[in-house]
Amino acid sequence: MAFDPEQQQPTSSVLGEVEINAEREPLIKDTHIAENYSVVAAIFPFLFPALGGLLYGYEIGATSCATISIQSPSLSGISWYSLSSLDIGLVTSGSLYGALFGSIVAFSIADVIGRRKELILAAILFLVGALVTALAPIYPVLIIGRVTYGIGVGLAMHAAPMYIAETAPSQIRGQLVSLKEFFIVLGMVGGYGIGSLTVNILSGWRYMYATSVPLAVIMGIGMWWLPASPRWLLLRVIQGKGNVENQKEAAIKSLCRLRGPAFADSAAEQVNEILAELSSVGEDKEATFGELFQGKCMKALVIGGGLVLFQQITGQPSVLYYAPSILQTAGFSAAGDATRVSILLGLLKLIMTGVAVVVIDRLGRRPLLLGGVGGMVVSLFLLGSYYIFFSAAPAVAVIALLLYVGCYQLSFGPIGWLMISEIFPLKLRGRGLSIAVLLNFGANALVTFAFSPLEELLGAGILFFGFGVICVLSLLFIFFIVPETKGLTLEEIEAKCL
């Protein structure tokens, strides 16, 4: 019978055969030697997990158009098109609630089934959720489909950055994880595009959601074909959760497939080095929940959790909420076509994310964070000033809006997801990242829910000034707390940055 490297084996007592010793000197050195790798071999281990990000972004864009289609008396193709604002709110936010639940599920299963199987499960949920939504005969079934799809989002946004970070060569890890953010934005633009093409045809909303089906199938087949993360396999070894020789052999084969033929000769040596490094930084014991809030793990949680929290509470959902009215006021959308406005902003986000992908492994994480968030501070105070002092000059708001979107995509957009995939120690990476993802989606839901009441209470100008103050606090957090991880292996990040 063929060996399944992700199938748990009885605990082995031959751990000594791999010469792991807690007293051994760590192999982490001050001077980092670049890894050999093949760019061609690195494409698929990035591409198939990144399809999870594409499917997440697509549903955001498609839903903005689907809510228009589904309420049309003549084009919805259903008898229950007369939906209340609460009903439409559930259609829009159903996937978000599902993603919150998926993040909670990931906390328990991530380190047991591994990153690869978690992504396969996410692809299945994407497929089922898209089919149920597209074929929904009644409103409750539609919501079930949206929540199911959202659970897939939660699992994919948890496992994809981990799998990419753990399989990518350190020299291009930042580019590849950030490129996943590019795929999210690409999915949004695709969703807006498909939505604008189908919004005026009968039952167009069904076609919008059905478009996800082939992508989910490709993602599932691709992840089935890819190997398990070698670092997850080796973590199971040193924690006594698998057959040592089988797991080591699987990790070597995995590295050879992930790095290409150029790495074949050094794969076994790399596996032994990773094992020794993991042992030297204390990965050889089973993680407990309490360890998340102690020592290195607590520091990682502060860094990762702080970044994704500030990513949301610095106004990102709210600024985009105001985008159509700002651009319409400036004459950019005379016909009030919200989908075209969204495509315009989506293309800007795509371009700026592409810039971040190109430079992130050259300039580093901190310079982009500090520069991008600094630009966000300026843009938020400009937006606040527009609503209070310069309402007769809509060009101010347009400049501020474009500056905000561009700077966000240079900084928090890609780097928030990158840092949470890098910063957690391996034995708690699954649980730590699930908490960070839960915090991200939870903060998103809270800001989205609270924005309208706060805007009514305080006014848009004061609210954007408030976001600007929070953005200044996030700058201080980045400057004093967030480390630079450029060019370091994941084991070196744990040893040097925590």
Coordinates of C-alpha atoms in Angstrom, one line a residue:
M1 CA 0.0 0.0 0.0
A2 CA 1.4 3.4 -0.9
F3 CA 2.5 5.6 2.0
D4 CA 0.4 8.6 2.8
P5 CA 2.8 11.2 4.4
E6 CA -0.1 13.0 6.0
Q7 CA -1.5 9.8 7.7
Q8 CA -0.6 9.7 11.3
Q9 CA 1.6 6.8 12.4
P10 CA 2.0 5.2 15.8
T11 CA 4.5 7.2 17.9
S12 CA 8.0 6.0 17.3
S13 CA 10.7 5.6 19.9
V14 CA 13.5 5.8 17.4
L15 CA 13.7 9.5 17.4
G16 CA 17.4 9.2 18.3
E17 CA 18.0 7.8 14.8
V18 CA 17.8 11.3 13.4
E19 CA 20.2 12.6 16.0
I20 CA 18.0 15.3 17.4
N21 CA 19.2 16.5 20.8
A22 CA 17.8 19.3 22.8
E23 CA 21.4 20.2 23.9
R24 CA 22.7 20.4 20.3
E25 CA 23.9 23.8 19.1
P26 CA 21.5 25.4 16.6
L27 CA 22.5 25.5 13.0
I28 CA 21.2 29.0 12.6
K29 CA 24.0 31.3 11.7
D30 CA 24.5 35.0 11.4
T31 CA 25.3 34.7 7.6
H32 CA 22.5 33.2 5.7
I33 CA 23.3 30.9 2.7
A34 CA 20.8 31.2 -0.1
E35 CA 18.8 28.1 -1.0
N36 CA 18.9 26.5 -4.4
Y37 CA 15.6 26.3 -6.1
S38 CA 13.9 26.2 -9.5
V39 CA 11.5 29.1 -10.3
V40 CA 9.4 26.7 -12.5
A41 CA 9.1 24.2 -9.6
A42 CA 8.0 27.0 -7.3
I43 CA 5.0 28.0 -9.5
F44 CA 2.5 25.3 -8.7
P45 CA 3.1 25.2 -4.8
F46 CA 2.1 28.9 -5.0
L47 CA -0.6 28.8 -7.6
F48 CA -3.0 26.2 -6.3
P49 CA -3.1 27.6 -2.7
A50 CA -3.4 31.1 -4.1
L51 CA -6.5 30.1 -5.9
G52 CA -8.1 30.1 -2.5
G53 CA -7.4 33.9 -2.3
L54 CA -8.7 34.3 -5.9
L55 CA -12.0 32.6 -4.9
Y56 CA -12.2 34.8 -1.8
G57 CA -11.7 38.0 -3.8
Y58 CA -14.1 36.9 -6.5
E59 CA -17.0 36.4 -4.1
I60 CA -16.5 39.9 -2.8
G61 CA -16.7 41.4 -6.3
A62 CA -19.4 39.1 -7.5
T63 CA -21.6 39.6 -4.5
S64 CA -21.6 43.4 -4.9
C65 CA -23.3 42.8 -8.3
A66 CA -25.3 39.8 -7.3
T67 CA -27.2 41.8 -4.7
I68 CA -28.4 44.1 -7.5
S69 CA -29.4 41.2 -9.8
I70 CA -31.2 39.3 -7.2
Q71 CA -33.5 42.2 -6.3
S72 CA -34.6 42.9 -9.9
P73 CA -38.3 42.1 -10.5
S74 CA -37.7 41.4 -14.2
L75 CA -34.2 39.9 -14.2
S76 CA -33.8 38.0 -10.9
G77 CA -35.7 34.9 -12.2
I78 CA -37.2 34.2 -8.8
S79 CA -40.4 34.9 -7.0
W80 CA -38.8 35.9 -3.8
Y81 CA -36.8 38.9 -5.1
S82 CA -38.5 41.4 -2.8
L83 CA -35.8 41.2 0.0
S84 CA -35.5 43.4 3.0
S85 CA -32.3 45.3 3.8
L86 CA -31.7 42.7 6.5
D87 CA -32.0 39.9 4.0
I88 CA -29.6 41.6 1.6
G89 CA -27.2 42.2 4.5
L90 CA -27.2 38.4 5.2
V91 CA -26.5 37.7 1.6
T92 CA -23.5 40.1 1.7
S93 CA -22.2 39.1 5.1
G94 CA -23.0 35.3 5.0
S95 CA -19.6 34.4 3.8
L96 CA -18.0 36.6 6.4
Y97 CA -19.8 34.7 9.2
G98 CA -18.8 31.5 7.5
A99 CA -15.2 32.6 7.4
L100 CA -15.3 33.4 11.1
F101 CA -16.5 29.9 11.8
G102 CA -13.9 28.4 9.5
S103 CA -11.2 30.2 11.4
I104 CA -12.4 28.6 14.6
V105 CA -12.5 25.2 13.0
A106 CA -9.0 25.7 11.7
F107 CA -7.7 26.2 15.2
S108 CA -8.5 22.6 16.0
I109 CA -7.7 20.8 12.8
A110 CA -4.8 22.6 11.2
D111 CA -1.9 20.9 12.8
V112 CA -3.7 17.5 12.8
I113 CA -4.6 17.2 9.1
G114 CA -1.9 19.5 7.7
R115 CA -1.9 22.5 5.4
R116 CA -2.5 20.5 2.2
K117 CA -5.5 18.6 3.4
E118 CA -7.0 21.8 4.9
L119 CA -6.7 23.4 1.5
I120 CA -8.4 20.4 -0.2
L121 CA -11.2 20.7 2.3
A122 CA -11.5 24.4 1.6
A123 CA -11.7 23.7 -2.2
I124 CA -14.6 21.2 -1.5
L125 CA -16.4 23.8 0.6
F126 CA -15.9 26.4 -2.2
L127 CA -17.4 23.9 -4.7
V128 CA -20.4 23.0 -2.6
G129 CA -21.0 26.5 -1.4
A130 CA -20.9 27.9 -5.0
L131 CA -23.2 25.2 -6.3
V132 CA -25.7 25.5 -3.5
T133 CA -25.8 29.3 -3.9
A134 CA -26.1 29.3 -7.7
L135 CA -28.9 26.7 -7.7
A136 CA -30.7 27.9 -4.6
P137 CA -34.5 27.5 -5.1
I138 CA -35.4 29.5 -1.9
Y139 CA -33.8 32.2 0.2
P140 CA -32.7 30.1 3.2
V141 CA -30.8 27.7 0.8
L142 CA -29.1 30.7 -0.6
I143 CA -27.8 31.7 2.8
I144 CA -26.7 28.1 3.6
G145 CA -24.6 28.2 0.4
R146 CA -23.1 31.6 1.3
V147 CA -22.1 30.4 4.8
T148 CA -20.7 27.2 3.4
Y149 CA -18.6 29.1 0.9
G150 CA -17.5 31.4 3.7
I151 CA -16.2 28.4 5.8
G152 CA -14.0 27.6 2.8
V153 CA -12.8 31.1 2.8
G154 CA -11.8 30.9 6.5
L155 CA -9.9 27.6 5.9
A156 CA -8.2 28.8 2.7
M157 CA -7.1 32.2 4.2
H158 CA -5.7 30.2 7.1
A159 CA -3.9 27.4 5.3
A160 CA -2.8 29.1 2.0
P161 CA -0.3 31.6 3.5
M162 CA 1.1 28.8 5.8
Y163 CA 1.6 26.4 2.9
I164 CA 3.1 29.0 0.6
A165 CA 5.4 30.3 3.4
E166 CA 6.5 26.8 4.5
T167 CA 7.2 25.6 0.9
A168 CA 8.7 28.7 -0.7
P169 CA 12.5 29.4 -0.9
S170 CA 13.3 32.2 1.7
Q171 CA 14.7 34.5 -1.1
I172 CA 11.2 34.8 -2.7
R173 CA 8.9 33.9 0.2
G174 CA 7.8 37.5 0.6
Q175 CA 7.0 37.9 -3.1
L176 CA 5.0 34.6 -3.2
V177 CA 2.9 35.2 -0.1
S178 CA 2.3 38.8 -1.2
L179 CA 1.3 37.6 -4.6
K180 CA -1.5 35.7 -2.9
E181 CA -2.9 39.2 -1.9
F182 CA -2.5 40.1 -5.6
F183 CA -4.7 37.1 -6.4
I184 CA -7.3 38.3 -3.9
V185 CA -7.5 41.7 -5.6
L186 CA -7.4 40.0 -9.1
G187 CA -10.4 37.9 -7.9
M188 CA -12.2 41.1 -6.8
V189 CA -11.7 42.7 -10.2
G190 CA -12.8 39.5 -11.9
G191 CA -15.9 39.4 -9.8
Y192 CA -16.7 43.0 -10.7
G193 CA -16.1 42.2 -14.3
I194 CA -18.2 39.0 -14.5
G195 CA -20.9 40.8 -12.4
S196 CA -21.1 43.8 -14.8
L197 CA -21.4 41.4 -17.8
T198 CA -24.1 39.3 -16.3
V199 CA -26.0 41.8 -14.1
N200 CA -28.5 42.6 -17.0
I201 CA -29.3 39.0 -18.0
L202 CA -32.0 36.8 -16.6
S203 CA -30.9 35.1 -13.3
G204 CA -27.5 36.7 -13.7
W205 CA -26.7 36.3 -10.1
R206 CA -26.7 32.5 -10.5
Y207 CA -24.0 32.8 -13.2
M208 CA -21.9 35.0 -11.0
Y209 CA -21.7 32.4 -8.3
A210 CA -21.5 29.4 -10.6
T211 CA -18.3 30.9 -12.1
S212 CA -16.5 29.8 -8.9
V213 CA -17.1 26.1 -9.6
P214 CA -14.4 25.4 -12.1
L215 CA -11.8 27.3 -10.1
A216 CA -12.7 25.4 -7.0
V217 CA -12.3 22.1 -8.9
I218 CA -8.9 23.2 -10.2
M219 CA -7.8 24.2 -6.7
G220 CA -8.9 20.8 -5.2
I221 CA -7.2 18.7 -7.9
G222 CA -4.0 20.9 -7.7
M223 CA -3.7 20.5 -3.9
W224 CA -4.4 16.8 -4.2
W225 CA -1.4 16.6 -6.5
L226 CA 1.0 18.7 -4.5
P227 CA 3.0 17.3 -1.6
A228 CA 2.5 18.0 2.0
S229 CA 4.4 20.8 3.6
P230 CA 7.9 19.4 4.5
R231 CA 8.0 21.5 7.7
W232 CA 4.7 20.1 8.8
L233 CA 5.9 16.6 8.2
L234 CA 9.1 17.2 10.2
L235 CA 7.2 18.8 13.0
R236 CA 5.2 15.6 13.3
V237 CA 8.5 13.7 13.4
I238 CA 10.1 15.6 16.3
Q239 CA 6.9 15.6 18.3
G240 CA 6.7 11.8 17.9
K241 CA 3.5 11.8 15.9
G242 CA 4.7 9.8 12.9
N243 CA 7.0 7.1 11.7
V244 CA 10.4 8.7 11.7
E245 CA 11.9 7.2 8.6
N246 CA 8.7 7.4 6.5
Q247 CA 8.2 11.0 7.5
K248 CA 11.8 12.0 6.8
E249 CA 11.6 10.3 3.4
A250 CA 8.4 12.0 2.6
A251 CA 9.9 15.4 3.6
I252 CA 12.9 14.8 1.3
K253 CA 10.6 13.9 -1.6
S254 CA 8.5 16.9 -0.9
L255 CA 11.5 19.3 -0.9
C256 CA 12.7 17.8 -4.2
R257 CA 9.3 18.4 -5.8
L258 CA 9.1 21.9 -4.4
R259 CA 12.6 23.1 -5.2
G260 CA 13.1 21.2 -8.5
P261 CA 16.0 19.0 -9.8
A262 CA 18.7 21.5 -8.7
F263 CA 17.8 20.7 -5.0
A264 CA 17.9 16.9 -5.2
D265 CA 21.5 16.5 -4.0
S266 CA 21.0 18.7 -0.9
A267 CA 17.4 17.7 0.1
A268 CA 18.5 15.2 2.7
E269 CA 21.0 17.6 4.3
Q270 CA 18.3 20.3 4.3
V271 CA 15.9 18.0 6.1
N272 CA 18.4 17.2 8.8
E273 CA 19.2 20.9 9.3
I274 CA 15.5 21.8 9.6
L275 CA 15.1 19.0 12.1
A276 CA 18.0 20.2 14.2
E277 CA 16.9 23.8 14.0
L278 CA 13.4 22.9 15.1
S279 CA 14.7 20.9 18.0
S280 CA 17.1 23.7 19.1
V281 CA 14.3 26.3 19.3
G282 CA 12.1 23.9 21.3
E283 CA 9.7 22.5 18.8
D284 CA 10.1 18.9 20.1
K285 CA 7.2 19.1 22.6
E286 CA 3.5 19.1 22.0
A287 CA 2.1 22.6 22.0
T288 CA -0.5 23.6 24.6
F289 CA -3.1 26.3 24.4
G290 CA -1.5 28.2 27.2
E291 CA 1.7 28.4 25.3
L292 CA 0.1 30.8 22.8
F293 CA 0.1 33.4 25.6
Q294 CA 3.7 32.8 26.8
G295 CA 7.2 33.8 25.7
K296 CA 7.9 33.7 22.0
C297 CA 4.4 32.6 21.0
M298 CA 2.9 35.6 22.9
K299 CA 5.3 38.0 21.1
A300 CA 4.4 36.4 17.8
L301 CA 0.7 36.8 18.6
V302 CA 1.2 40.5 19.5
I303 CA 3.0 41.1 16.2
G304 CA 0.7 39.1 14.0
G305 CA -2.5 39.9 15.7
G306 CA -1.6 43.6 16.0
L307 CA -0.9 43.8 12.3
V308 CA -4.2 42.2 11.1
L309 CA -6.2 44.2 13.7
F310 CA -4.7 47.5 12.6
Q311 CA -5.2 46.3 9.0
Q312 CA -9.0 46.5 9.6
I313 CA -9.5 49.3 12.2
T314 CA -7.6 51.9 10.2
G315 CA -10.7 52.2 8.0
Q316 CA -10.1 50.0 5.0
P317 CA -13.7 48.7 4.7
S318 CA -15.1 52.2 5.5
V319 CA -13.0 54.1 3.0
L320 CA -14.1 51.7 0.2
Y321 CA -17.7 52.1 1.4
Y322 CA -17.4 55.8 0.6
A323 CA -15.6 55.4 -2.7
P324 CA -18.6 55.4 -5.1
S325 CA -20.0 58.6 -3.7
I326 CA -16.7 60.4 -3.7
L327 CA -16.0 59.5 -7.3
Q328 CA -19.5 60.3 -8.4
T329 CA -19.2 63.8 -6.7
A330 CA -16.1 64.4 -8.7
G331 CA -17.7 63.4 -12.0
F332 CA -16.0 60.1 -12.4
S333 CA -19.3 58.2 -12.6
A334 CA -21.9 60.5 -14.1
A335 CA -24.3 57.6 -14.6
G336 CA -23.8 56.3 -11.1
D337 CA -22.5 53.0 -12.3
A338 CA -21.2 51.4 -9.0
T339 CA -19.7 48.4 -10.8
R340 CA -17.5 50.5 -13.0
V341 CA -16.3 52.6 -10.0
S342 CA -15.4 49.3 -8.3
I343 CA -13.5 48.1 -11.3
L344 CA -11.5 51.3 -11.4
L345 CA -10.5 51.0 -7.7
G346 CA -9.9 47.3 -8.2
L347 CA -7.4 48.0 -11.0
L348 CA -5.6 50.5 -8.8
K349 CA -5.4 48.0 -6.0
L350 CA -4.1 45.4 -8.4
I351 CA -1.4 47.7 -9.8
M352 CA -0.2 48.7 -6.3
T353 CA -0.2 45.2 -5.0
G354 CA 1.9 44.2 -8.0
V355 CA 4.4 46.9 -7.1
A356 CA 4.6 45.5 -3.5
V357 CA 5.2 42.0 -4.8
V358 CA 8.1 43.2 -7.0
V359 CA 9.9 45.2 -4.2
I360 CA 9.0 43.4 -1.0
D361 CA 12.0 41.0 -0.9
R362 CA 14.4 43.8 -1.9
L363 CA 13.2 46.6 0.4
G364 CA 11.9 44.5 3.2
R365 CA 8.7 44.5 5.2
R366 CA 9.3 47.4 7.6
P367 CA 10.1 50.1 5.0
L368 CA 7.0 49.3 3.0
L369 CA 4.8 49.2 6.2
L370 CA 6.2 52.5 7.5
G371 CA 6.0 54.2 4.1
G372 CA 2.6 52.8 3.2
V373 CA 0.9 53.4 6.5
G374 CA 2.4 56.9 6.6
G375 CA 0.7 57.6 3.3
M376 CA -2.5 56.2 4.8
V377 CA -2.3 58.7 7.7
V378 CA -2.0 61.6 5.2
S379 CA -4.9 60.3 3.1
L380 CA -7.3 59.8 6.1
F381 CA -6.7 63.3 7.5
L382 CA -7.2 64.7 3.9
L383 CA -10.6 62.8 3.7
G384 CA -11.6 64.1 7.1
S385 CA -10.7 67.6 6.1
Y386 CA -12.7 67.3 2.9
Y387 CA -15.9 66.5 4.7
I388 CA -15.4 69.3 7.3
F389 CA -13.5 72.0 5.5
F390 CA -13.2 71.4 1.7
S391 CA -16.6 70.0 0.6
A392 CA -16.5 72.3 -2.4
A393 CA -13.3 70.7 -3.7
P394 CA -14.0 67.1 -4.5
A395 CA -10.6 66.7 -6.1
V396 CA -9.2 66.6 -2.5
A397 CA -11.3 63.6 -1.7
V398 CA -10.4 61.8 -4.9
I399 CA -6.7 62.3 -4.3
A400 CA -7.1 61.2 -0.7
L401 CA -9.1 58.1 -1.8
L402 CA -6.6 57.0 -4.4
L403 CA -3.7 57.7 -2.0
Y404 CA -5.3 55.6 0.7
V405 CA -6.0 52.6 -1.6
G406 CA -2.5 52.7 -3.1
C407 CA -0.7 53.0 0.2
Y408 CA -2.9 50.3 1.8
Q409 CA -2.0 47.9 -1.0
L410 CA 1.7 48.7 -0.6
S411 CA 1.6 47.9 3.2
F412 CA -1.2 46.4 5.2
G413 CA -2.8 44.6 2.3
P414 CA -0.1 42.1 1.4
I415 CA 2.3 42.4 4.3
G416 CA -0.3 41.7 7.0
W417 CA -0.9 38.3 5.5
L418 CA 2.8 37.7 4.9
M419 CA 3.9 38.5 8.4
I420 CA 1.3 36.2 10.1
S421 CA 2.5 33.4 7.9
E422 CA 6.1 34.0 8.9
I423 CA 6.1 35.0 12.5
F424 CA 4.5 32.2 14.5
P425 CA 6.8 29.3 15.7
L426 CA 6.1 26.1 13.8
K427 CA 4.5 24.1 16.6
L428 CA 1.9 26.9 17.1
R429 CA 1.8 28.2 13.6
G430 CA -1.6 26.5 12.8
R431 CA -3.3 27.7 16.0
G432 CA -1.6 31.1 16.1
L433 CA -2.5 31.9 12.5
S434 CA -6.1 30.8 13.1
I435 CA -6.4 33.3 15.9
A436 CA -4.9 36.0 13.7
V437 CA -7.3 35.2 10.8
L438 CA -10.3 35.1 13.3
L439 CA -9.2 38.5 14.6
N440 CA -9.0 39.8 11.0
F441 CA -12.4 38.7 10.0
G442 CA -13.9 39.6 13.4
A443 CA -12.5 43.2 13.2
N444 CA -13.7 43.5 9.6
A445 CA -17.2 42.5 10.7
L446 CA -17.1 44.9 13.6
V447 CA -15.9 47.9 11.6
T448 CA -18.4 47.1 8.8
F449 CA -21.3 46.8 11.4
A450 CA -20.3 49.9 13.4
F451 CA -19.5 52.2 10.5
S452 CA -23.0 53.4 9.7
P453 CA -24.1 54.2 13.3
L454 CA -20.8 56.0 14.0
E455 CA -21.0 58.0 10.8
E456 CA -24.5 59.0 11.7
L457 CA -23.4 59.9 15.2
L458 CA -20.1 61.7 14.5
G459 CA -20.2 62.6 10.8
A460 CA -17.9 61.3 8.1
G461 CA -15.2 64.0 8.8
I462 CA -14.7 63.2 12.5
L463 CA -14.9 59.5 11.7
F464 CA -12.1 59.7 9.2
F465 CA -10.0 61.8 11.6
G466 CA -10.5 59.0 14.1
F467 CA -9.3 56.4 11.7
G468 CA -6.3 58.7 11.0
V469 CA -5.4 58.8 14.8
I470 CA -5.6 55.0 14.9
C471 CA -3.3 54.9 11.8
V472 CA -0.8 57.0 13.7
L473 CA -0.9 54.4 16.6
S474 CA -0.4 51.7 14.0
L475 CA 2.8 53.5 12.8
L476 CA 4.2 53.5 16.3
F477 CA 3.3 49.8 16.7
I478 CA 5.2 49.0 13.5
F479 CA 8.2 51.1 14.4
F480 CA 8.7 49.7 17.9
I481 CA 7.2 46.2 17.7
V482 CA 7.3 44.7 14.1
P483 CA 10.7 43.1 13.2
E484 CA 12.3 42.7 9.7
T485 CA 12.1 39.2 8.4
K486 CA 13.4 39.7 4.8
G487 CA 15.7 36.9 3.6
L488 CA 15.4 34.8 6.8
T489 CA 14.3 31.2 6.8
L490 CA 11.2 30.5 9.0
E491 CA 13.5 28.8 11.6
E492 CA 15.8 31.9 11.6
I493 CA 12.8 34.2 12.2
E494 CA 11.9 32.2 15.2
A495 CA 15.4 32.2 16.6
K496 CA 16.3 35.8 15.9
C497 CA 13.1 37.8 15.8
L498 CA 11.3 36.3 18.8

